[in-house]
CSV table of C-alpha atoms in Angstrom, one decimal:
chain,number,residue,atom,x,y,z
A,1,MET,CA,-34.3,147.1,-88.8
A,2,ALA,CA,-37.1,147.5,-91.4
A,3,GLU,CA,-36.1,149.0,-94.8
A,4,GLN,CA,-36.9,152.6,-95.2
A,5,LEU,CA,-39.9,153.2,-97.4
A,6,ARG,CA,-39.7,155.7,-100.3
A,7,PRO,CA,-40.8,159.2,-99.3
A,8,GLU,CA,-43.7,159.2,-101.8
A,9,ILE,CA,-45.0,155.9,-100.4
A,10,GLU,CA,-44.8,157.4,-96.8
A,11,ILE,CA,-46.9,160.4,-98.1
A,12,PHE,CA,-49.4,158.0,-99.6
A,13,ILE,CA,-49.7,156.0,-96.4
A,14,GLY,CA,-50.3,159.3,-94.5
A,15,GLU,CA,-53.1,160.1,-96.9
A,16,MET,CA,-54.7,156.7,-96.4
A,17,VAL,CA,-54.5,157.1,-92.6
A,18,ALA,CA,-56.0,160.5,-92.7
A,19,ARG,CA,-58.7,159.8,-95.3
A,20,HIS,CA,-59.7,156.3,-94.4
A,21,GLY,CA,-58.6,155.6,-90.9
A,22,PHE,CA,-55.9,153.0,-91.7
A,23,GLU,CA,-53.2,152.2,-89.2
A,24,GLN,CA,-49.9,153.7,-90.1
A,25,ASP,CA,-47.8,150.7,-88.8
A,26,GLU,CA,-50.0,148.2,-90.6
A,27,LEU,CA,-49.6,150.0,-94.0
A,28,GLU,CA,-45.9,150.4,-93.4
A,29,ASN,CA,-45.6,146.7,-92.9
A,30,ILE,CA,-47.7,146.0,-96.0
A,31,PHE,CA,-45.7,148.3,-98.2
A,32,GLY,CA,-42.4,147.0,-96.7
A,33,GLY,CA,-43.3,143.7,-98.4
A,34,VAL,CA,-43.8,145.2,-101.9
A,35,GLN,CA,-41.5,144.2,-104.7
A,36,PHE,CA,-41.2,146.8,-107.5
A,37,GLN,CA,-41.5,145.2,-110.9
A,38,PRO,CA,-39.7,146.9,-113.8
A,39,ALA,CA,-41.1,144.3,-116.2
A,40,ILE,CA,-44.5,145.6,-115.5
A,41,ILE,CA,-43.5,149.1,-116.8
A,42,ASP,CA,-42.1,147.4,-119.9
A,43,ALA,CA,-45.4,145.5,-120.4
A,44,MET,CA,-47.5,148.7,-120.0
A,45,SER,CA,-45.4,150.4,-122.6
A,46,ARG,CA,-46.1,147.6,-125.2
A,47,PRO,CA,-49.8,146.7,-124.8
A,48,ALA,CA,-51.2,144.0,-127.2
A,49,THR,CA,-53.9,146.5,-128.3
A,50,SER,CA,-51.3,148.6,-130.0
A,51,ARG,CA,-50.8,146.0,-132.7
A,52,PRO,CA,-52.5,146.6,-136.0
A,53,TRP,CA,-55.9,144.9,-136.3
A,54,HIS,CA,-54.8,142.2,-138.7
A,55,GLU,CA,-52.2,141.0,-136.0
A,56,PHE,CA,-54.5,141.6,-133.0
A,57,ARG,CA,-57.6,139.8,-134.3
A,58,PRO,CA,-56.2,136.3,-134.6
A,59,ILE,CA,-55.1,136.3,-130.9
A,60,PHE,CA,-58.8,136.3,-129.9
A,61,ILE,CA,-60.8,135.2,-132.9
A,62,ASN,CA,-59.6,131.6,-133.5
A,63,PRO,CA,-61.0,128.1,-133.3
A,64,GLN,CA,-59.8,127.5,-129.8
A,65,ARG,CA,-61.2,130.6,-128.3
A,66,ILE,CA,-64.5,130.1,-130.1
A,67,ALA,CA,-64.8,126.5,-129.0
A,68,GLY,CA,-63.9,127.6,-125.4
A,69,GLY,CA,-66.7,130.1,-125.5
A,70,VAL,CA,-69.2,127.5,-126.6
A,71,ASP,CA,-68.1,125.3,-123.8
A,72,PHE,CA,-68.3,128.1,-121.3
A,73,TRP,CA,-71.8,129.1,-122.4
A,74,ASN,CA,-73.0,125.5,-122.3
A,75,SER,CA,-71.5,125.0,-118.8
A,76,HIS,CA,-73.2,128.1,-117.4
A,77,VAL,CA,-76.4,128.3,-119.4
A,78,ALA,CA,-78.8,129.1,-116.5
A,79,THR,CA,-76.4,131.7,-115.0
A,80,LEU,CA,-75.9,133.5,-118.4
A,81,GLU,CA,-79.6,133.4,-119.1
A,82,ARG,CA,-80.4,135.0,-115.8
A,83,ALA,CA,-77.8,137.7,-116.3
A,84,ARG,CA,-79.3,138.5,-119.7
A,85,ARG,CA,-82.8,138.6,-118.2
A,86,GLU,CA,-81.8,141.0,-115.5
A,87,SER,CA,-79.4,143.2,-117.4
A,88,GLY,CA,-80.3,142.9,-121.1
A,89,ILE,CA,-76.7,141.9,-122.0
A,90,PRO,CA,-76.6,138.9,-124.4
A,91,GLU,CA,-75.0,135.7,-123.2
A,92,GLU,CA,-72.5,135.8,-126.0
A,93,ILE,CA,-71.3,139.3,-125.1
A,94,ILE,CA,-70.7,138.3,-121.5
A,95,THR,CA,-69.0,135.1,-122.6
A,96,ALA,CA,-66.8,137.0,-125.1
A,97,VAL,CA,-65.6,139.6,-122.5
A,98,ILE,CA,-64.5,136.8,-120.2
A,99,GLY,CA,-63.0,134.9,-123.1
A,100,VAL,CA,-60.9,137.9,-124.2
A,101,GLU,CA,-60.0,138.9,-120.6
A,102,THR,CA,-58.9,135.5,-119.2
A,103,THR,CA,-59.6,132.7,-121.7
A,104,TYR,CA,-62.8,131.9,-119.7
A,105,GLY,CA,-61.1,132.1,-116.3
A,106,ALA,CA,-58.0,130.0,-117.2
A,107,ARG,CA,-55.5,132.9,-117.0
A,108,ILE,CA,-56.4,135.4,-114.3
A,109,GLY,CA,-52.9,136.7,-113.8
A,110,LYS,CA,-49.6,135.8,-112.1
A,111,HIS,CA,-48.6,139.2,-110.7
A,112,ARG,CA,-49.2,140.2,-107.1
A,113,VAL,CA,-51.8,142.9,-107.4
A,114,LEU,CA,-50.1,145.0,-104.7
A,115,ASP,CA,-46.8,144.8,-106.5
A,116,ALA,CA,-48.3,145.8,-109.8
A,117,LEU,CA,-50.4,148.7,-108.5
A,118,THR,CA,-47.6,150.1,-106.3
A,119,THR,CA,-45.1,149.9,-109.2
A,120,LEU,CA,-47.4,151.7,-111.6
A,121,ALA,CA,-48.5,154.2,-109.0
A,122,PHE,CA,-44.9,155.4,-108.2
A,123,ASP,CA,-42.8,154.4,-111.2
A,124,TYR,CA,-45.1,155.0,-114.2
A,125,PRO,CA,-45.5,158.8,-114.4
A,126,ARG,CA,-47.7,158.8,-117.4
A,127,ARG,CA,-50.6,157.2,-115.5
A,128,ALA,CA,-49.4,157.5,-111.9
A,129,ALA,CA,-52.5,159.4,-110.7
A,130,PHE,CA,-54.9,156.7,-112.1
A,131,PHE,CA,-52.9,153.9,-110.5
A,132,ARG,CA,-52.6,155.7,-107.1
A,133,GLY,CA,-56.3,155.8,-107.2
A,134,GLU,CA,-56.6,152.1,-107.9
A,135,LEU,CA,-54.0,151.4,-105.1
A,136,GLU,CA,-56.2,153.3,-102.7
A,137,GLN,CA,-59.3,151.3,-103.9
A,138,TYR,CA,-57.4,148.1,-103.6
A,139,LEU,CA,-56.5,148.8,-99.9
A,140,LEU,CA,-60.2,149.6,-99.3
A,141,LEU,CA,-61.3,146.5,-101.1
A,142,GLY,CA,-59.0,144.3,-99.1
A,143,ARG,CA,-60.2,145.8,-95.8
A,144,GLU,CA,-63.9,145.3,-96.8
A,145,GLN,CA,-63.3,141.7,-97.7
A,146,GLY,CA,-60.8,140.8,-95.0
A,147,ALA,CA,-58.5,139.7,-97.8
A,148,ASP,CA,-54.8,138.9,-97.7
A,149,ILE,CA,-53.8,141.7,-100.0
A,150,LEU,CA,-50.2,140.7,-100.2
A,151,ASN,CA,-51.1,137.4,-102.0
A,152,ILE,CA,-53.9,138.2,-104.4
A,153,ARG,CA,-52.7,137.8,-108.0
A,154,GLY,CA,-53.9,139.5,-111.1
A,155,SER,CA,-52.7,141.1,-114.3
A,156,TYR,CA,-49.7,143.3,-114.7
A,157,ALA,CA,-52.0,146.3,-114.6
A,158,GLY,CA,-53.6,145.1,-111.3
A,159,ALA,CA,-56.8,143.7,-112.7
A,160,ILE,CA,-58.4,141.0,-110.6
A,161,GLY,CA,-60.3,137.8,-111.2
A,162,ILE,CA,-62.1,136.0,-114.0
A,163,PRO,CA,-63.4,139.3,-115.5
A,164,GLN,CA,-60.3,141.3,-114.7
A,165,PHE,CA,-61.9,144.1,-112.8
A,166,MET,CA,-59.7,147.0,-111.5
A,167,PRO,CA,-60.2,147.5,-107.8
A,168,SER,CA,-62.4,150.6,-108.3
A,169,SER,CA,-64.7,148.6,-110.6
A,170,TYR,CA,-64.6,145.7,-108.2
A,171,ARG,CA,-65.9,147.9,-105.4
A,172,ARG,CA,-68.5,149.7,-107.6
A,173,TYR,CA,-69.8,147.1,-110.0
A,174,ALA,CA,-69.1,143.6,-108.8
A,175,VAL,CA,-72.1,141.6,-107.5
A,176,ASP,CA,-72.8,138.5,-105.4
A,177,PHE,CA,-74.6,136.6,-108.2
A,178,ASP,CA,-74.4,133.2,-106.6
A,179,GLY,CA,-76.0,134.4,-103.4
A,180,ASP,CA,-73.3,133.0,-101.0
A,181,GLY,CA,-73.0,136.3,-99.1
A,182,LYS,CA,-69.7,137.4,-100.7
A,183,VAL,CA,-68.4,138.8,-103.9
A,184,ASP,CA,-65.6,136.6,-105.3
A,185,LEU,CA,-64.5,137.4,-108.8
A,186,ALA,CA,-61.5,135.0,-108.7
A,187,GLY,CA,-63.4,131.9,-107.3
A,188,SER,CA,-67.0,132.3,-108.5
A,189,THR,CA,-67.8,132.1,-112.2
A,190,ALA,CA,-71.4,133.2,-111.3
A,191,ASP,CA,-70.2,136.3,-109.6
A,192,ALA,CA,-68.0,137.1,-112.6
A,193,ILE,CA,-70.9,136.6,-115.1
A,194,GLY,CA,-73.2,138.8,-113.0
A,195,SER,CA,-70.6,141.4,-112.5
A,196,VAL,CA,-69.7,141.7,-116.2
A,197,ALA,CA,-73.4,142.1,-117.0
A,198,ASN,CA,-73.9,144.7,-114.3
A,199,TYR,CA,-70.9,146.6,-115.5
A,200,LEU,CA,-72.1,146.9,-119.1
A,201,LYS,CA,-75.6,147.7,-118.0
A,202,SER,CA,-74.3,150.5,-115.7
A,203,PHE,CA,-72.7,152.1,-118.7
A,204,GLY,CA,-75.9,152.2,-120.7
A,205,TRP,CA,-76.1,149.0,-122.8
A,206,GLU,CA,-79.2,149.2,-125.1
A,207,THR,CA,-81.0,145.9,-125.1
A,208,GLY,CA,-81.3,144.6,-128.7
A,209,GLY,CA,-79.2,147.6,-130.0
A,210,THR,CA,-76.8,147.3,-132.9
A,211,VAL,CA,-73.1,147.2,-132.0
A,212,VAL,CA,-71.3,147.8,-135.3
A,213,VAL,CA,-72.0,147.6,-139.1
A,214,PRO,CA,-69.4,147.6,-142.0
A,215,ALA,CA,-68.9,151.0,-143.6
A,216,MET,CA,-67.2,152.5,-146.7
A,217,VAL,CA,-65.6,155.9,-147.0
A,218,ASN,CA,-65.0,158.4,-149.7
A,219,GLY,CA,-62.8,161.5,-149.7
A,220,GLU,CA,-61.1,162.8,-146.5
A,221,ASN,CA,-64.0,164.5,-144.6
A,222,TYR,CA,-64.7,161.4,-142.7
A,223,ARG,CA,-61.5,161.8,-140.7
A,224,SER,CA,-63.2,164.5,-138.5
A,225,ILE,CA,-65.6,161.9,-137.0
A,226,LEU,CA,-63.2,159.0,-136.3
A,227,PHE,CA,-63.8,157.4,-132.9
A,228,ALA,CA,-61.8,159.2,-130.2
A,229,GLY,CA,-63.2,157.7,-127.1
A,230,SER,CA,-66.4,159.6,-126.7
A,231,LYS,CA,-70.0,158.6,-126.9
A,232,PRO,CA,-71.4,158.6,-130.5
A,233,LEU,CA,-72.1,162.3,-131.3
A,234,HIS,CA,-73.2,162.3,-135.0
A,235,THR,CA,-76.3,160.8,-136.6
A,236,VAL,CA,-76.0,158.3,-139.4
A,237,GLU,CA,-77.4,161.0,-141.8
A,238,GLU,CA,-74.7,163.5,-140.7
A,239,ILE,CA,-72.0,160.8,-141.2
A,240,ARG,CA,-73.3,160.0,-144.7
A,241,LYS,CA,-72.8,163.6,-145.7
A,242,LEU,CA,-69.1,163.3,-144.8
A,243,GLY,CA,-68.6,160.5,-147.3
A,244,VAL,CA,-69.4,157.4,-145.1
A,245,MET,CA,-71.8,154.8,-146.4
A,246,THR,CA,-73.2,151.5,-145.1
A,247,ARG,CA,-75.4,148.9,-146.7
A,248,ALA,CA,-77.0,148.2,-143.3
A,249,ASP,CA,-80.5,149.5,-142.8
A,250,ILE,CA,-79.9,151.9,-139.9
A,251,PRO,CA,-82.3,154.8,-139.0
A,252,HIS,CA,-80.9,158.1,-140.2
A,253,ASP,CA,-81.2,159.7,-136.8
A,254,HIS,CA,-79.2,157.0,-135.0
A,255,PRO,CA,-76.0,158.3,-133.3
A,256,ALA,CA,-72.9,156.6,-134.5
A,257,THR,CA,-69.1,156.9,-134.7
A,258,LEU,CA,-66.6,155.8,-137.3
A,259,LEU,CA,-64.0,153.2,-136.6
A,260,GLU,CA,-60.8,152.8,-138.7
A,261,MET,CA,-58.8,149.6,-138.3
A,262,ALA,CA,-55.5,148.8,-140.0
A,263,ASN,CA,-55.4,145.7,-142.1
A,264,ASN,CA,-53.0,144.2,-144.6
A,265,GLY,CA,-53.1,146.3,-147.7
A,266,GLY,CA,-55.3,149.1,-146.3
A,267,ASN,CA,-57.9,150.0,-143.7
A,268,GLU,CA,-61.3,148.6,-142.9
A,269,TYR,CA,-64.1,150.8,-141.6
A,270,TRP,CA,-67.1,150.3,-139.4
A,271,LEU,CA,-69.9,152.4,-137.9
A,272,GLY,CA,-70.0,151.9,-134.1
A,273,PHE,CA,-73.1,152.6,-132.1
A,274,ASN,CA,-73.9,153.1,-128.4
A,275,ASN,CA,-73.3,149.4,-127.5
A,276,PHE,CA,-69.8,149.5,-129.1
A,277,PHE,CA,-69.0,152.6,-126.9
A,278,VAL,CA,-70.3,150.6,-123.9
A,279,ILE,CA,-67.8,147.8,-124.6
A,280,THR,CA,-65.0,150.4,-124.8
A,281,ARG,CA,-65.8,151.3,-121.2
A,282,TYR,CA,-64.4,147.9,-120.2
A,283,ASN,CA,-61.2,148.7,-122.2
A,284,ARG,CA,-60.8,151.9,-124.2
A,285,SER,CA,-59.2,150.2,-127.2
A,286,VAL,CA,-61.2,149.9,-130.4
A,287,HIS,CA,-59.4,146.7,-131.2
A,288,TYR,CA,-60.4,145.3,-127.8
A,289,ALA,CA,-64.1,146.2,-128.3
A,290,MET,CA,-64.2,144.8,-131.8
A,291,ALA,CA,-62.5,141.6,-130.7
A,292,VAL,CA,-65.2,141.1,-128.0
A,293,TRP,CA,-68.0,141.7,-130.5
A,294,GLN,CA,-66.6,139.5,-133.3
A,295,LEU,CA,-65.8,136.7,-130.8
A,296,ALA,CA,-69.3,137.0,-129.4
A,297,GLU,CA,-70.7,136.6,-132.9
A,298,GLU,CA,-68.6,133.6,-133.7
A,299,ILE,CA,-69.5,131.9,-130.4
A,300,ARG,CA,-73.2,132.4,-130.9
A,301,ALA,CA,-73.0,131.1,-134.5
A,302,ALA,CA,-70.9,128.1,-133.5
A,303,ARG,CA,-73.2,127.2,-130.6
A,304,ASN,CA,-76.4,127.6,-132.7
A,305,SER,CA,-74.9,125.4,-135.3
A,306,GLY,CA,-74.0,122.8,-132.7
A,307,LEU,CA,-77.5,122.9,-131.3
A,308,GLN,CA,-79.1,122.5,-134.7
A,309,GLN,CA,-77.0,119.4,-135.4
A,310,LYS,CA,-78.2,117.6,-132.3
């Protein structure tokens, strides 16, 4: 006799049947194979992004990750160039996102996505609504692609493929960039590159726009404008009046936000602009977005240096 499903999962199945026309028996069989993973709850409670910046940065800004980025770029020159032409996203930014997410596709995750999403949807109250939504999107994605949803593997948060898209992002932003008639973020590097570019473009990347510049602070008034997740709301001139200075030549009417990052012996400060905010749409962490930008800068410099030496 099949094991009884938890009542809340039965309710969820009923909603999927009513809302999207799934078969009750089919979903009951699928969820009957789910294995709840307490270790995933532990991992969600201790994200790497919660480390102070001086501990977080070396994980991603190091010689191996930089060299890997140069190799990735050199291996996919034409695809990255096409993505830049079509989206305005620089090659180094696309490369760095993939480098931070999965070490250029080498680590796309070992957890069954269905296990991860179901565990988080029903055993992680703090973000249960978000993960129930992603579980719904995952079932829809699997149906659209005719995929074996019990055996797709991804991150402990349920992110999928080379660029680690959540199911909702997969359905909304992923593109068939290699033109083979299907979108495959796990098996096609071209699809991953095109999809990262499309994602960042969709959130308003400004071609040629500044990402961040170093800043200095005086007094305490600056604390009222520290980045809290929203689009830059204050102009550089308004920010300067609150005791924040930068040596960079930025127009006074440019919207910006102030970033504060913990380092050994004190904090460092940066002004972030629209393109920094766009990177945070991929991951809301300031540390994540800064790691992407700094890795991108290092990859571009190292690649240019290598080209000049040839």
